[in-house]
Tab-separated table of C-alpha atoms in Angstrom:
chain	number	residue	atom	x	y	z
N	1	MET	CA	109.736	185.810	-49.184
N	2	SER	CA	108.934	186.191	-45.272
N	3	ALA	CA	105.573	186.886	-43.984
N	4	HIS	CA	104.498	190.125	-42.724
N	5	PHE	CA	102.606	190.817	-39.504
N	6	LEU	CA	101.032	194.070	-38.990
N	7	VAL	CA	101.048	194.972	-35.377
N	8	LEU	CA	98.956	198.020	-34.397
N	9	THR	CA	100.160	200.212	-31.568
N	10	ASP	CA	98.761	203.502	-29.530
N	11	PHE	CA	101.498	202.845	-27.330
N	12	THR	CA	99.146	201.750	-24.395
N	13	PRO	CA	100.223	198.648	-22.445
N	14	ASP	CA	97.726	196.258	-24.461
N	15	ALA	CA	99.628	197.307	-27.605
N	16	ASP	CA	102.946	196.626	-26.000
N	17	ARG	CA	101.738	193.317	-24.944
N	18	ALA	CA	100.192	192.643	-28.422
N	19	LEU	CA	103.919	193.568	-29.745
N	20	GLU	CA	105.418	190.980	-27.468
N	21	TYR	CA	103.217	188.311	-28.484
N	22	ALA	CA	103.689	189.186	-32.107
N	23	ASP	CA	107.458	189.039	-31.747
N	24	ALA	CA	107.281	185.561	-30.047
N	25	LEU	CA	105.198	184.372	-32.901
N	26	ALA	CA	107.426	185.703	-35.558
N	27	VAL	CA	110.509	184.175	-34.551
N	28	PRO	CA	109.488	180.490	-35.332
N	29	MET	CA	107.352	181.699	-38.296
N	30	GLY	CA	110.347	183.419	-39.813
N	31	ALA	CA	108.154	186.450	-40.259
N	32	SER	CA	108.764	190.329	-40.001
N	33	ILE	CA	106.959	192.932	-38.304
N	34	VAL	CA	105.518	196.117	-39.403
N	35	LEU	CA	104.507	198.208	-36.490
N	36	LEU	CA	101.827	200.636	-37.347
N	37	HIS	CA	100.866	203.689	-34.735
N	38	ILE	CA	97.202	204.474	-34.887
N	39	ARG	CA	95.843	207.175	-32.799
N	40	ARG	CA	94.702	205.993	-29.418
N	41	GLU	CA	90.970	207.226	-30.327
N	42	SER	CA	90.719	204.575	-33.140
N	43	LEU	CA	91.764	201.606	-30.933
N	44	LEU	CA	89.669	199.863	-28.131
N	45	ASP	CA	90.181	202.876	-25.702
N	46	PRO	CA	87.745	203.679	-23.157
N	47	ASP	CA	89.794	206.892	-22.519
N	48	ALA	CA	88.307	208.084	-26.008
N	49	PHE	CA	85.208	208.575	-24.212
N	50	THR	CA	86.462	210.382	-21.222
N	51	GLY	CA	89.009	212.865	-22.752
N	52	LYS	CA	92.037	211.455	-20.961
N	53	ILE	CA	93.801	210.727	-24.432
N	54	GLN	CA	97.234	212.676	-24.679
N	55	HIS	CA	98.061	213.629	-28.048
N	56	MET	CA	101.817	213.287	-29.167
N	57	SER	CA	103.942	215.242	-31.260
N	58	GLU	CA	105.457	213.648	-34.450
N	59	GLY	CA	108.894	213.456	-32.537
N	60	GLU	CA	107.224	211.867	-29.477
N	61	VAL	CA	105.607	209.369	-31.999
N	62	ALA	CA	109.085	208.565	-33.681
N	63	ALA	CA	110.838	208.322	-30.220
N	64	ALA	CA	108.186	205.781	-28.806
N	65	LEU	CA	108.000	203.798	-32.133
N	66	ALA	CA	111.818	203.414	-32.047
N	67	GLN	CA	111.901	202.394	-28.339
N	68	ARG	CA	109.549	199.752	-29.218
N	69	ALA	CA	111.035	198.373	-32.196
N	70	ALA	CA	114.448	198.046	-30.270
N	71	THR	CA	112.600	195.148	-28.192
N	72	VAL	CA	111.871	192.613	-30.866
N	73	GLN	CA	114.036	190.020	-32.136
N	74	VAL	CA	112.887	189.969	-35.803
N	75	PRO	CA	113.220	192.617	-38.799
N	76	ILE	CA	110.956	195.691	-38.200
N	77	GLU	CA	109.469	198.434	-39.907
N	78	VAL	CA	107.825	201.142	-38.193
N	79	GLU	CA	105.033	203.695	-39.533
N	80	SER	CA	102.477	205.957	-38.381
N	81	THR	CA	99.151	206.958	-39.925
N	82	VAL	CA	97.035	209.835	-39.476
N	83	GLU	CA	93.924	207.861	-40.895
N	84	GLY	CA	91.375	206.258	-39.488
N	85	ILE	CA	91.790	202.702	-38.248
N	86	THR	CA	90.170	201.083	-41.243
N	87	GLU	CA	91.803	202.918	-44.095
N	88	GLY	CA	95.154	203.171	-42.325
N	89	VAL	CA	95.170	199.407	-41.544
N	90	ARG	CA	93.614	198.353	-45.106
N	91	GLU	CA	96.247	200.401	-46.874
N	92	ALA	CA	99.300	198.884	-44.834
N	93	VAL	CA	98.042	195.432	-45.195
N	94	ALA	CA	97.594	195.903	-48.987
N	95	ARG	CA	101.267	197.621	-49.400
N	96	HIS	CA	103.032	194.823	-47.123
N	97	ARG	CA	100.717	192.196	-48.117
N	98	SER	CA	100.222	191.427	-44.479
N	99	ALA	CA	99.654	187.663	-43.557
N	100	LEU	CA	98.346	188.817	-40.069
N	101	VAL	CA	96.853	191.718	-38.183
N	102	ILE	CA	97.634	191.755	-34.486
N	103	LEU	CA	96.128	194.191	-31.872
N	104	GLY	CA	95.913	194.128	-27.880
N	105	LYS	CA	92.838	194.291	-26.055
N	106	PRO	CA	92.706	196.141	-22.884
N	107	GLU	CA	90.586	195.352	-19.956
N	108	THR	CA	87.355	195.627	-21.512
N	109	GLU	CA	84.857	195.282	-18.415
N	110	ASP	CA	83.843	198.967	-18.244
N	111	THR	CA	83.999	199.289	-22.555
N	112	PRO	CA	80.834	199.127	-24.359
N	113	ASP	CA	80.434	195.687	-26.105
N	114	GLU	CA	79.761	197.655	-29.353
N	115	LEU	CA	83.237	199.296	-29.167
N	116	VAL	CA	85.042	196.000	-28.963
N	117	ALA	CA	82.935	194.007	-31.263
N	118	SER	CA	82.796	197.026	-34.058
N	119	THR	CA	86.813	197.391	-34.120
N	120	SER	CA	87.201	193.737	-34.969
N	121	LEU	CA	84.150	193.964	-37.388
N	122	LYS	CA	85.966	197.161	-39.078
N	123	LEU	CA	89.229	195.185	-39.627
N	124	LEU	CA	87.912	191.834	-40.690
N	125	ARG	CA	85.886	193.623	-43.196
N	126	ALA	CA	88.528	196.089	-44.430
N	127	THR	CA	91.263	193.480	-44.641
N	128	GLN	CA	90.018	189.971	-45.293
N	129	VAL	CA	93.142	188.684	-43.412
N	130	PRO	CA	93.505	186.925	-40.143
N	131	LEU	CA	93.011	189.032	-37.183
N	132	LEU	CA	94.796	188.338	-33.722
N	133	VAL	CA	93.343	189.747	-30.523
N	134	VAL	CA	95.546	189.699	-27.444
N	135	PRO	CA	94.242	190.379	-24.310
N	136	ILE	CA	96.552	192.247	-22.066
N	137	GLY	CA	96.311	190.096	-19.131
N	138	THR	CA	96.824	186.808	-20.928
N	139	THR	CA	99.021	184.413	-19.343
N	140	ALA	CA	99.108	181.909	-22.379
N	141	THR	CA	102.310	180.390	-23.662
N	142	MET	CA	104.057	182.328	-26.461
N	143	PRO	CA	104.029	181.130	-28.909
N	144	PRO	CA	101.144	178.829	-28.687
N	145	ALA	CA	101.883	175.185	-27.913
N	146	ARG	CA	98.359	174.102	-27.576
N	147	ILE	CA	95.790	175.593	-30.160
N	148	THR	CA	91.890	174.990	-30.079
N	149	LEU	CA	89.842	175.681	-33.200
N	150	ALA	CA	86.111	175.965	-32.584
N	151	ALA	CA	83.748	174.468	-35.663
N	152	ASP	CA	80.164	174.053	-35.566
N	153	GLY	CA	79.757	171.416	-37.933
N	154	GLN	CA	78.674	173.825	-40.707
N	155	ALA	CA	80.720	173.999	-44.160
N	156	PHE	CA	82.832	177.066	-44.345
N	157	ARG	CA	85.307	178.290	-47.064
N	158	LEU	CA	88.386	180.607	-46.386
N	159	ALA	CA	90.275	182.235	-48.924
N	160	GLU	CA	93.498	180.395	-50.143
N	161	PRO	CA	95.976	182.955	-48.692
N	162	VAL	CA	94.503	182.448	-45.351
N	163	ILE	CA	94.483	178.644	-45.434
N	164	VAL	CA	98.303	178.970	-46.382
N	165	SER	CA	99.007	181.212	-43.506
N	166	VAL	CA	97.358	179.120	-40.990
N	167	GLN	CA	99.047	175.813	-42.557
N	168	LYS	CA	102.435	177.570	-42.222
N	169	LEU	CA	101.836	178.264	-38.623
N	170	LEU	CA	100.749	174.710	-37.777
N	171	GLN	CA	103.768	173.346	-39.659
N	172	ARG	CA	106.093	175.804	-37.963
N	173	LEU	CA	104.717	175.604	-34.511
N	174	GLN	CA	103.599	171.937	-34.508
N	175	PRO	CA	101.339	172.639	-31.562
N	176	ALA	CA	98.825	170.184	-30.140
N	177	LEU	CA	95.960	171.075	-32.058
N	178	THR	CA	91.983	170.471	-30.904
N	179	VAL	CA	89.070	170.754	-32.901
N	180	VAL	CA	86.241	171.586	-30.379
N	181	HIS	CA	82.428	171.384	-31.113
N	182	VAL	CA	79.701	173.059	-28.706
N	183	ALA	CA	76.461	171.611	-28.646
N	184	GLU	CA	73.293	172.312	-26.899
N	185	PRO	CA	72.815	170.112	-23.716
N	186	GLU	CA	70.302	167.895	-25.597
N	187	GLU	CA	71.973	167.816	-28.673
N	188	ASN	CA	74.860	165.453	-29.945
N	189	ASP	CA	78.356	166.940	-29.062
N	190	ASP	CA	80.008	164.439	-31.448
N	191	PRO	CA	82.972	166.590	-32.499
N	192	GLY	CA	83.461	164.502	-35.662
N	193	ILE	CA	81.186	166.272	-38.068
N	194	ALA	CA	83.175	169.534	-37.021
N	195	LEU	CA	86.347	167.980	-37.662
N	196	ALA	CA	85.055	166.831	-41.197
N	197	THR	CA	84.132	170.384	-41.968
N	198	VAL	CA	87.543	171.796	-40.889
N	199	LEU	CA	89.501	169.390	-43.067
N	200	HIS	CA	87.076	169.987	-45.871
N	201	SER	CA	88.042	173.700	-45.750
N	202	GLY	CA	91.699	172.728	-46.364
N	203	LEU	CA	92.672	173.584	-42.761
N	204	GLY	CA	94.855	170.945	-41.074
N	205	THR	CA	95.219	168.635	-43.922
N	206	GLU	CA	98.803	168.198	-43.720
N	207	PHE	CA	98.763	168.025	-39.835
N	208	PRO	CA	99.915	164.521	-38.383
N	209	ALA	CA	97.369	164.361	-35.580
N	210	ILE	CA	94.271	166.498	-34.612
N	211	ASN	CA	92.292	165.924	-31.212
N	212	THR	CA	88.660	166.610	-30.794
N	213	CYS	CA	86.461	167.794	-27.847
N	214	GLY	CA	82.836	167.807	-27.577
N	215	VAL	CA	81.403	170.421	-24.947
N	216	ARG	CA	77.592	170.735	-24.109
N	217	HIS	CA	76.544	174.483	-23.217
N	218	ARG	CA	73.506	176.371	-23.941
N	219	THR	CA	75.711	179.628	-24.739
N	220	PRO	CA	78.206	178.787	-27.776
N	221	SER	CA	80.671	181.453	-26.760
N	222	ARG	CA	80.799	180.527	-23.091
N	223	GLY	CA	81.088	176.703	-24.340
N	224	ILE	CA	84.087	177.746	-26.507
N	225	LEU	CA	85.679	179.244	-23.395
N	226	GLN	CA	85.163	176.169	-21.560
N	227	ALA	CA	86.588	174.142	-24.221
N	228	GLY	CA	89.522	176.461	-24.204
N	229	HIS	CA	90.235	175.521	-20.471
N	230	GLU	CA	89.515	172.098	-20.870
N	231	THR	CA	91.847	171.588	-23.532
N	232	GLN	CA	94.487	173.707	-21.965
N	233	ALA	CA	94.780	176.000	-24.943
N	234	ASP	CA	97.365	179.017	-25.549
N	235	LEU	CA	95.195	180.359	-28.449
N	236	LEU	CA	91.645	179.866	-29.567
N	237	VAL	CA	90.759	179.828	-33.260
N	238	LEU	CA	87.483	181.066	-34.538
N	239	VAL	CA	86.061	181.139	-38.081
N	240	ALA	CA	84.209	184.417	-38.698
N	241	ARG	CA	81.326	183.984	-41.331
N	242	ARG	CA	80.723	186.734	-43.464
N	243	ARG	CA	77.035	186.966	-42.189
N	244	SER	CA	78.684	187.625	-38.841
N	245	PHE	CA	81.343	190.499	-39.613
N	246	LEU	CA	79.350	191.968	-42.483
N	247	GLY	CA	76.273	192.400	-40.489
N	248	GLN	CA	75.097	194.913	-38.127
N	249	LEU	CA	74.817	192.445	-35.109
N	250	PHE	CA	78.485	191.482	-35.004
N	251	ASN	CA	78.289	192.373	-31.316
N	252	ARG	CA	75.915	189.586	-30.768
N	253	SER	CA	78.010	186.935	-32.574
N	254	VAL	CA	79.655	184.198	-30.844
N	255	SER	CA	83.104	185.448	-32.252
N	256	ALA	CA	82.738	188.847	-30.519
N	257	GLN	CA	81.559	187.527	-27.327
N	258	VAL	CA	84.451	185.013	-27.155
N	259	ILE	CA	86.653	188.167	-27.945
N	260	LEU	CA	85.139	190.145	-25.232
N	261	HIS	CA	85.486	187.617	-22.508
N	262	SER	CA	88.645	185.489	-23.306
N	263	GLU	CA	91.678	185.440	-21.381
N	264	LEU	CA	93.460	183.803	-24.070
N	265	PRO	CA	94.664	185.203	-27.494
N	266	VAL	CA	91.928	184.752	-30.291
N	267	LEU	CA	92.668	184.270	-34.018
N	268	LEU	CA	89.809	185.174	-36.213
N	269	LEU	CA	89.768	183.742	-39.780
N	270	PRO	CA	87.400	185.507	-42.258
N	271	ALA	CA	85.295	182.987	-44.124
N	272	THR	CA	84.402	183.887	-47.644
N	273	GLU	CA	81.139	181.989	-47.221
């Protein structure tokens, strides 16, 4: 049985970019796509606060979905929901047993941090499946040839389906994989412990070779972005701990700050502890 990717769309350019990325990723993964229309005001849309949103009729929605479905190379289903983003995505993930949720991120310099962060929080909390955020302006290679995974050296645990999904991604894509550890300037930036926690979690255990990278920076999120540049990454992978995406301060977390400011696609893996 092939994997299903759930791609969210509100027919904006950032959503179209996410669909393009999902298609490029689905081909080598042997995955199919479910394209789910979500009302624009439910996504990361600053227009929701300005009254500029244009509401579409059912016929216009159907036509827009069909137009986008015609552009992909893999099997695709299209759906539309009148529910809010949390319930709509949770229901679709459960029904299709989606391995990955993908959404686009618009230019967010003028968008409140809380809006960007809270959307990611809601999706991680609702689905407990990996979430891929694709910035509209990314020029990263599709599918990724170089993946950088950030680890802080603290043990973490992932649900078995998450491990299986990531292992399959690594096996199919065979990217250059780097584990990066960001340390304070006065601390040891040896990434060996971080690599050990990654392997202990079950990630990368079947991967032939894993590179490591140590970076010194006082701000972890900026250190991760710096590491992405230094390793020439096409995709950043972060582990989102439960205390981050279940708490009320997610917008201040490292994961949220990376999502806000990364020019690379970011894959969030929800940890169980």
